Coordinates of C-alpha atoms and ligand atoms in Angstrom, one line a residue:
X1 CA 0.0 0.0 0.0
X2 CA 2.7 2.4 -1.1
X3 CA 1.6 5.8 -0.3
X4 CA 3.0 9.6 -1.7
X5 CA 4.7 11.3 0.0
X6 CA 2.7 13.8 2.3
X7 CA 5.1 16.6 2.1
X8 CA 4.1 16.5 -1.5
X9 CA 0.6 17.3 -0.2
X10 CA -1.2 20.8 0.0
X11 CA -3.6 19.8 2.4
X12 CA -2.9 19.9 6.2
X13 CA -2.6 16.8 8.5
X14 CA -6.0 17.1 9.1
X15 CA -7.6 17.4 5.8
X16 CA -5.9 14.3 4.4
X17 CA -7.1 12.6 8.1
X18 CA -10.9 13.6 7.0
X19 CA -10.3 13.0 3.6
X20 CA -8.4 9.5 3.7
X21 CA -11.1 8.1 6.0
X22 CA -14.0 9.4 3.7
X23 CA -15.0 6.6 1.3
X24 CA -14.9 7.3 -2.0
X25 CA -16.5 5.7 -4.6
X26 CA -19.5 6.0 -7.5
X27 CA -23.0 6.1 -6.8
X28 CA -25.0 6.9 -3.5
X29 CA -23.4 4.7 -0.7
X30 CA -22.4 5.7 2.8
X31 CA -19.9 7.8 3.9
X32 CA -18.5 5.0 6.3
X33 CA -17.8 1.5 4.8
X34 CA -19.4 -1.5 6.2
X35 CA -18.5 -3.7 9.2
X36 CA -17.8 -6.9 7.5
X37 CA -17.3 -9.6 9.6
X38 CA -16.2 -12.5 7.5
X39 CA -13.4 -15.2 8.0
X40 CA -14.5 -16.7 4.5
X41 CA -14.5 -14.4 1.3
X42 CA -16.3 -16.0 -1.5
X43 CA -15.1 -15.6 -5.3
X44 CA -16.9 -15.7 -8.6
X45 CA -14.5 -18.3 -10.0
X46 CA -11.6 -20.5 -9.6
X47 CA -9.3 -18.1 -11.2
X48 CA -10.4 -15.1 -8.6
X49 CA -10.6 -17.6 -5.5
X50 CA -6.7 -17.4 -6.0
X51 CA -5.9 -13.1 -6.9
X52 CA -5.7 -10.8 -4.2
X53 CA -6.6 -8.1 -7.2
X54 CA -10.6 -8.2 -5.7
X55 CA -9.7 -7.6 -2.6
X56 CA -9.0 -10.5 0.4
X57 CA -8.8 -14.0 -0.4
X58 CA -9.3 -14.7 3.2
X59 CA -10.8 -12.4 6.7
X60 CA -7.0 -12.9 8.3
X61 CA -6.2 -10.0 5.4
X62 CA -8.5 -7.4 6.9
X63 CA -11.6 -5.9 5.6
X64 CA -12.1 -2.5 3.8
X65 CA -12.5 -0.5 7.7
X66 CA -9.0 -1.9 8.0
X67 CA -7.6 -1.2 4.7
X68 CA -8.5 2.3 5.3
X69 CA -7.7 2.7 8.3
X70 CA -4.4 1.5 7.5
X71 CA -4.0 3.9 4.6
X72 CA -5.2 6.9 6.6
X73 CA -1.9 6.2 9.4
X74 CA 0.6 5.6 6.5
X75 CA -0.5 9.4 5.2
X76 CA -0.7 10.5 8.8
X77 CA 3.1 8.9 9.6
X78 CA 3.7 9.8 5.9
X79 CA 5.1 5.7 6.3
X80 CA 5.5 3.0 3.2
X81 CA 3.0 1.3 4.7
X82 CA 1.3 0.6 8.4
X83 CA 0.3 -1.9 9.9
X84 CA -2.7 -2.6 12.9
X85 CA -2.3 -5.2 15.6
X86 CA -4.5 -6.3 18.2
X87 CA -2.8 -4.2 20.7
X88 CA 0.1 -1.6 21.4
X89 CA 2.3 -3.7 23.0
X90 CA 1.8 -5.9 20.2
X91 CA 2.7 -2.8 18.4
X92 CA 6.1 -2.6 20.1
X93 CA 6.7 -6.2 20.4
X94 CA 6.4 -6.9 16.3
X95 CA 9.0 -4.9 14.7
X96 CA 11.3 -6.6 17.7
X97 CA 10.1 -10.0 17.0
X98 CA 10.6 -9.0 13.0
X99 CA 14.3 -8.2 13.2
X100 CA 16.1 -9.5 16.3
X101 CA 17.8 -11.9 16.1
X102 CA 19.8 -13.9 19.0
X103 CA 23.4 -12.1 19.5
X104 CA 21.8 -8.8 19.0
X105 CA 21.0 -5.8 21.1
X106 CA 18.7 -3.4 22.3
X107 CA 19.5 0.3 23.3
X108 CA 16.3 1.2 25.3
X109 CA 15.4 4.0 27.5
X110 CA 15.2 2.8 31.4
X111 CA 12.2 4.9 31.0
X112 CA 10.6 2.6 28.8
X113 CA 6.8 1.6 29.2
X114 CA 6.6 -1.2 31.9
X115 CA 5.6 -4.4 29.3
X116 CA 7.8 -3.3 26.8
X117 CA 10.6 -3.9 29.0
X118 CA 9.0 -7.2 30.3
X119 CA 8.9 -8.3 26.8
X120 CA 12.7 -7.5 26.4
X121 CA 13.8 -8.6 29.6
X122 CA 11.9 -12.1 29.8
X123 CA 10.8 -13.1 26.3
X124 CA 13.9 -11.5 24.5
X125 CA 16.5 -11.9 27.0
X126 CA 15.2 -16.4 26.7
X127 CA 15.6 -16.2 23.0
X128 CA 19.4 -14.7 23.2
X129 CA 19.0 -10.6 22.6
X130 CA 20.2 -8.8 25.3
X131 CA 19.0 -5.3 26.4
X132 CA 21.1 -2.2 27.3
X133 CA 18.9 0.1 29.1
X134 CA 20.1 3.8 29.6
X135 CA 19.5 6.3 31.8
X136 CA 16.1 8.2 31.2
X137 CA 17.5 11.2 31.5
X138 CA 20.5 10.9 29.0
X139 CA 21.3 13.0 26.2
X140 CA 21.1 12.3 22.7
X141 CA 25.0 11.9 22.5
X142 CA 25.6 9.5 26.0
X143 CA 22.7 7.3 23.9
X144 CA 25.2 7.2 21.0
X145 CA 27.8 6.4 23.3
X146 CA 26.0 3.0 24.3
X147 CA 25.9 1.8 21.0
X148 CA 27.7 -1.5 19.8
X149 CA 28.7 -3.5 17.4
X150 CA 25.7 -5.6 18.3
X151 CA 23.2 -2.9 18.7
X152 CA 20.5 -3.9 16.1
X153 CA 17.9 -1.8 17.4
X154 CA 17.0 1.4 19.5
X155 CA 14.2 1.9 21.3
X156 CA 12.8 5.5 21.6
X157 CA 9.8 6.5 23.7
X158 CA 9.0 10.1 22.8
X159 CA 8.9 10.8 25.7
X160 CA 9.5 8.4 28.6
X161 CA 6.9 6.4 30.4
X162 CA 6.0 8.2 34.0
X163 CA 8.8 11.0 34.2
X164 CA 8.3 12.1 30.5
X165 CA 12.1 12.9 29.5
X166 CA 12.7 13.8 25.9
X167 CA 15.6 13.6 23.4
X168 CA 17.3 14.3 20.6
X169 CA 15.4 12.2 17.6
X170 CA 16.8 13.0 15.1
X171 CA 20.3 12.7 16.1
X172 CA 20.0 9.5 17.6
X173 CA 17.9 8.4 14.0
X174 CA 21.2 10.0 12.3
X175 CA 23.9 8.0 14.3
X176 CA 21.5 4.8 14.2
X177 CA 21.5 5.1 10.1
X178 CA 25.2 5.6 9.6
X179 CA 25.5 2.6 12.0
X180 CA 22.6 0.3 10.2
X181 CA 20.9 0.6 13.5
X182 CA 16.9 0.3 13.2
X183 CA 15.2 2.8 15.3
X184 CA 11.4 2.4 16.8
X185 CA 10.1 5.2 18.2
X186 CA 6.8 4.3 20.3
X187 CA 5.3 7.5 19.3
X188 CA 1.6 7.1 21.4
X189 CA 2.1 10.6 22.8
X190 CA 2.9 12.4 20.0
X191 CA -0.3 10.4 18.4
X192 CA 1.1 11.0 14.7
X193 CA 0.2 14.6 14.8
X194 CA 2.3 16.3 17.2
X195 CA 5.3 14.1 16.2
X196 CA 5.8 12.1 12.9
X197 CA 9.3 10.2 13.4
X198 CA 9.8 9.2 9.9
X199 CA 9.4 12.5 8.8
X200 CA 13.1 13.3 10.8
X201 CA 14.8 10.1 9.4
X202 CA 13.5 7.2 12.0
X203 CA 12.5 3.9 11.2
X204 CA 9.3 2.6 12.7
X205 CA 6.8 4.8 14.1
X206 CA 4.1 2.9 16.9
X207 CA 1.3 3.9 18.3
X208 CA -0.9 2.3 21.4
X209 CA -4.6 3.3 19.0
X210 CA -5.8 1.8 22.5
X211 CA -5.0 5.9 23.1
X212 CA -5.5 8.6 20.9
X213 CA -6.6 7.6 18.0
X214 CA -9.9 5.2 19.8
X215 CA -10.1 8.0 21.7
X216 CA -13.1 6.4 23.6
X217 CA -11.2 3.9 25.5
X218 CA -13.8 1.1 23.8
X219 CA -10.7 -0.8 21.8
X220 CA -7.1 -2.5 22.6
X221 CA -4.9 -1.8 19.1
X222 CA -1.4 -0.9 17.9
X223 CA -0.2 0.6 14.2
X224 CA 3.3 -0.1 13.1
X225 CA 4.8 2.4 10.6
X226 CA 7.6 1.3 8.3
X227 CA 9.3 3.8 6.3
X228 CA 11.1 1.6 4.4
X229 CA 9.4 -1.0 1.6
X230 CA 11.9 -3.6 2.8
X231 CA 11.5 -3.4 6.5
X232 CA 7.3 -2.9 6.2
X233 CA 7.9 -6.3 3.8
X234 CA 9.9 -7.9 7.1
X235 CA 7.0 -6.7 9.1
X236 CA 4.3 -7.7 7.2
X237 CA 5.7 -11.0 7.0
X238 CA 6.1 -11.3 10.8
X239 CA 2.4 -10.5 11.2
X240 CA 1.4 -12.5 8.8
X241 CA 3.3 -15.8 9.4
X242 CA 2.2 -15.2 13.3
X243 CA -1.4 -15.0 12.0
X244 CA -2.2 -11.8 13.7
X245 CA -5.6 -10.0 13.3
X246 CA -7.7 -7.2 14.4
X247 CA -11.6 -7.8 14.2
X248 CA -13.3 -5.8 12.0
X249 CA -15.3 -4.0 14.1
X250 CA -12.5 -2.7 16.3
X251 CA -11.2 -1.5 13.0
X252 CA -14.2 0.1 12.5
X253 CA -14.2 2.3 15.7
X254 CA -10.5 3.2 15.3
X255 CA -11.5 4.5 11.7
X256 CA -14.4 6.7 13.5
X257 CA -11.6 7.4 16.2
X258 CA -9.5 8.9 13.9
X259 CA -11.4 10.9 12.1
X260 CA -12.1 13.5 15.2
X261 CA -8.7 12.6 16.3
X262 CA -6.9 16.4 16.1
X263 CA -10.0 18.2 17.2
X264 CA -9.7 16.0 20.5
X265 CA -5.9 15.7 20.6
X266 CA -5.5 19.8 20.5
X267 CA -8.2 20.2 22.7
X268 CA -6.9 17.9 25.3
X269 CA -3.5 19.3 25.2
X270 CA -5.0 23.0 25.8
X271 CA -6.5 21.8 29.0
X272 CA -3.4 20.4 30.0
X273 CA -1.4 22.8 29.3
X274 CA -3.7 24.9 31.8
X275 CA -4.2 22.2 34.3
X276 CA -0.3 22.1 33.9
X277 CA 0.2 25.7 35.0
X278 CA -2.1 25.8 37.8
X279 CA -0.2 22.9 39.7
X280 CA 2.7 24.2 39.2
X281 CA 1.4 27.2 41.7
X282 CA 0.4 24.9 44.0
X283 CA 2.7 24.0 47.3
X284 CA 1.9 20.6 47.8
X285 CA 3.9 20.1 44.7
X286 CA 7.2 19.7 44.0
X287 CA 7.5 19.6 40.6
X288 CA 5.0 19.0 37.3
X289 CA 6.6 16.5 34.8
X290 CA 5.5 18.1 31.6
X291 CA 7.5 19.2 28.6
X292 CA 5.7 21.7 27.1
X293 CA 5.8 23.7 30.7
X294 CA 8.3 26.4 29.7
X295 CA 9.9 25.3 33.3
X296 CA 10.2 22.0 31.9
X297 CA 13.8 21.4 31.6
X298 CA 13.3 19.3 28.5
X299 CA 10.7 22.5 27.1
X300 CA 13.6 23.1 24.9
X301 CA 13.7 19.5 22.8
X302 CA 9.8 19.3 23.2
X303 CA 9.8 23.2 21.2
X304 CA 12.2 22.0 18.3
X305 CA 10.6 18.7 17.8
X306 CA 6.8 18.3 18.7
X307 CA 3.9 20.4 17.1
X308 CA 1.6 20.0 20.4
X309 CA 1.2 17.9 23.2
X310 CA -0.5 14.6 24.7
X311 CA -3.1 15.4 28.1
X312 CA -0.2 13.1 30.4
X313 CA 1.1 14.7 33.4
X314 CA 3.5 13.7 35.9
X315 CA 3.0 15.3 39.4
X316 CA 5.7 14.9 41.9
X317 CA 4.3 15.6 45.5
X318 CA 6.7 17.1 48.0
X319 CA 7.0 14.0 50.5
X320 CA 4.3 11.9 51.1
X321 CA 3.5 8.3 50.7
X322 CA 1.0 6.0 49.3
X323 CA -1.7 6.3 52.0
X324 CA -1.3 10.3 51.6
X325 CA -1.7 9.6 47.2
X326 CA -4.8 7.1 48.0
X327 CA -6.6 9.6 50.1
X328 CA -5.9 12.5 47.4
X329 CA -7.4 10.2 44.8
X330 CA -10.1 9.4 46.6
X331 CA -11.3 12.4 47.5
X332 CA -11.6 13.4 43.8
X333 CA -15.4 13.0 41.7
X334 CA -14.0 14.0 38.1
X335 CA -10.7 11.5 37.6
X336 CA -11.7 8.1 37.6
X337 CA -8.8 5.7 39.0
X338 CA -7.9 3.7 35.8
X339 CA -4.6 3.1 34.0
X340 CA -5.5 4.2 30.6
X341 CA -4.9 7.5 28.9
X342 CA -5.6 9.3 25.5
X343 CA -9.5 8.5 25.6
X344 CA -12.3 11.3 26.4
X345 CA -11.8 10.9 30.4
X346 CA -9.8 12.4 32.7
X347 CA -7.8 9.5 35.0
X348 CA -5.4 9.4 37.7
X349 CA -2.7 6.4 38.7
X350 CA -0.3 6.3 41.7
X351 CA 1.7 3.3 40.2
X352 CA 5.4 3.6 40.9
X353 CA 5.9 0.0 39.4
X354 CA 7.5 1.3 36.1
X355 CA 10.4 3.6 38.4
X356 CA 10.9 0.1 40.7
X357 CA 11.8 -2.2 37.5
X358 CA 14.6 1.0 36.5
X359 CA 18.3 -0.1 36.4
X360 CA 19.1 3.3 37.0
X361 CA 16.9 4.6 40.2
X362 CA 15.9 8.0 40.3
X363 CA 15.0 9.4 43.8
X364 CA 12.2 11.3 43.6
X365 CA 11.3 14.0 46.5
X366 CA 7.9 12.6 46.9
X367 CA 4.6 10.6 45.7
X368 CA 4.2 10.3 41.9
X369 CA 1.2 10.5 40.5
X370 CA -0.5 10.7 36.5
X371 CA -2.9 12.8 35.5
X372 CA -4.7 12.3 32.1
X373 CA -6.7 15.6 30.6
X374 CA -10.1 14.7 29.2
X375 CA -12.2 16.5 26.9
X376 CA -14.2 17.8 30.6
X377 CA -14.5 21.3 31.2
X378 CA -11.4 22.2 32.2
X379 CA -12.3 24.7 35.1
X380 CA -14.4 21.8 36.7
X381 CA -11.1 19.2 36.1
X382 CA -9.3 22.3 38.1
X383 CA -11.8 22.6 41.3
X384 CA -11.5 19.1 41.7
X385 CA -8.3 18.6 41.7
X386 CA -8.0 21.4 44.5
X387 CA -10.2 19.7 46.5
X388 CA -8.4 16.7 46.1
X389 CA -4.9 18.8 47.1
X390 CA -6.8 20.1 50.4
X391 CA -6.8 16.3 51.9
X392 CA -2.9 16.1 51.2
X393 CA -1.7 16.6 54.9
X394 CA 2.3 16.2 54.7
Ligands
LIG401 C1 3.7 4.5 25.9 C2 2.8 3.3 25.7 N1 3.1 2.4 24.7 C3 2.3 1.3 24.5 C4 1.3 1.1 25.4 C5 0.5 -0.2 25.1 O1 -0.8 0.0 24.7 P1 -1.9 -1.1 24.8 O2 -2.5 -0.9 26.2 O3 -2.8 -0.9 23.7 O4 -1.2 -2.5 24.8 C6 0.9 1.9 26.4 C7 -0.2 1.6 27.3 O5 -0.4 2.3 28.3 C8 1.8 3.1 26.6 O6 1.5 3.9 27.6

């Protein structure tokens, strides 16, 4: 499903969103295509039974909700081709599975989200690939430092899971090319709008849909996007040999998903970007783990990189512990306690599980906890977060 180049484009991202997700087509029909479920496809004759030219042979292929879904992320990514799997770890987990090999090596961010490093740590680590985590706060050049004769591929979460540090893509995509490095850039925050890692020279971009793109936190899905033909074809292969598949009707609602998907994603990041600001005032906080806060001190590789913002927030309390974060949480009405993000609801978490795993601990001054942004009125998200601040006792 090659796809032209989107700098070649006059529309903006979100015109060629709307636009790819619009079916065309002759004749009245609806906008959306159908929901087809279907494991068997049935053919005229013999000699279409056996050419993919009408469309799927068989349901593993994907029906037209996923075709277009697919084609709307490769323009979005501006990607040779992408690719949707039943989850966003799976998302992660295939373009690993596709090219390591045993002997090889990982450069990952200790930062990384929790399963991912699960999945390199147990299920890698069994099969002979071993992982080099670095610090999360290293720069661009210490990353390049860790690299190996061995190093097959490096992990980049833009940014880090929890503590949200960001770095230097595009140098780290530079050093990885002269070196034949692969670089997979779990780019979930950046939701393909306010980041697009191909576009600066990285390999394969993936995205938790689960976030974003649902946006309704109804579906579990992952796009992988492959910027070159011979990697998507290594991809492809790894999908299709495991026999990997997302139901049609999840493809469906990503496809809806997507289509309101900046009008959400620029809203959200407004309100947290003003939910941002007023914690920063407050003095049970130490400090407010967000980027795009000028007082962020990674603002500066945010600005030059990222066109807008996720809703995630990392709040570091001043002391405290985890009976003093369960009573905070508790006393709020607006942020339900659940470990998602990127959907239309504002959540909280207190799970310190993902800094515990680190091989490089950071000590923090206090409590952590996430916020997500919904699409809520923000001054109601505000006044119940300050009553949930006027229980924290330490
Ligand atoms: C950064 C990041 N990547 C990937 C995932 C995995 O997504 P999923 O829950 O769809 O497996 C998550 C989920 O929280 C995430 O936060």
């Amino acid at each position: 499903m090659p796809m032209s180049d989107p700098k070649d484009s006059p529309h903006g991202l979100a015109t060629r969103i709307i636009s790819t997700a619009t079916r065309r087509g002759q004749g009245r029909r609806p906008v959306n295509p159908p929901i087809e479920r279907a494991s068997t496809m049935l053919s005229d004759d013999p000699a279409q039974m056996n050419s993919s030219r009408d469309g799927p042979v068989y349901g593993l292929e994907g029906g037209s909700a996923a075709q277009q879904l697919r084609r709307v992320l490769s323009n979005m990514e501006g990607a040779t081709d992408s690719f949707i799997v039943p989850s966003g770890l799976a998302a992660v987990t295939v373009p690993l599975t596709a090219v390591l090999r045993p002997g090889d090596e990982v450069v990952c961010t200790d930062a990384v989200y929790g399963p991912t490093r699960r999945f390199l740590t147990r299920h890698m680590a069994d099969r002979g690939v071993t992982t080099r985590f670095h610090p999360a706060d290293a720069t661009a050049a210490q990353i390049i430092e860790c690299l190996t004769p061995s190093t097959r591929i490096v992990i980049i979460e833009a940014p880090g899971s929890l503590t949200f540090e960001v770095v230097d893509m595009a140098a780290i995509g530079l050093a990885c090319r002269e070196r034949g490095i692969i670089t997979v850039v779990d780019n979930t925050w950046g939701a393909g709008l306010a980041y697009r890692p191909l576009e600066h020279g990285l390999d394969i971009s993936v995205q938790a849909l689960t976030k974003y793109v649902g946006g309704h936190s109804d579906i579990l899905m992952g796009s992988i996007s492959v910027r070159h033909p011979a990697l998507a074809q290594t991809v492809f292969e790894t999908i299709d040999d495991n026999g990997w598949h997302v139901s049609p009707d999840d493809a469906w609602l990503a496809l809806r998903g997507v289509r309101t998907l900046p009008v959400r994603y620029r809203s959200q990041f407004q309100s947290a970007m003003k939910v941002a600001a007023w914690l920063e005032t407050r003095p049970e906080i130490s400090r407010v783990l967000y980027p795009p806060l000028p007082s962020s001190p990674y603002h500066g590789l945010w600005r030059d990189q990222f066109d807008g913002g996720a809703s995630l927030i990392g709040v570091v309390m001043k002391g405290g512990n985890r009976s003093d974060a369960h009573r905070l949480m508790s006393a709020l009405s607006l942020f339900g306690m659940g470990y998602s993000w990127g959907g239309f609801e504002s959540l909280i978490t207190n799970d310190t599980s993902q800094l515990e795993w680190r091989v490089h601990q950071q000590a923090l001054e206090g409590e952590i906890l996430r916020l997500h942004i919904g699409l809520e009125d923000v001054d109601d998200l505000i006044a119940d977060l300050d009553r949930g601040l006027s229980v924290w006792s330490t």
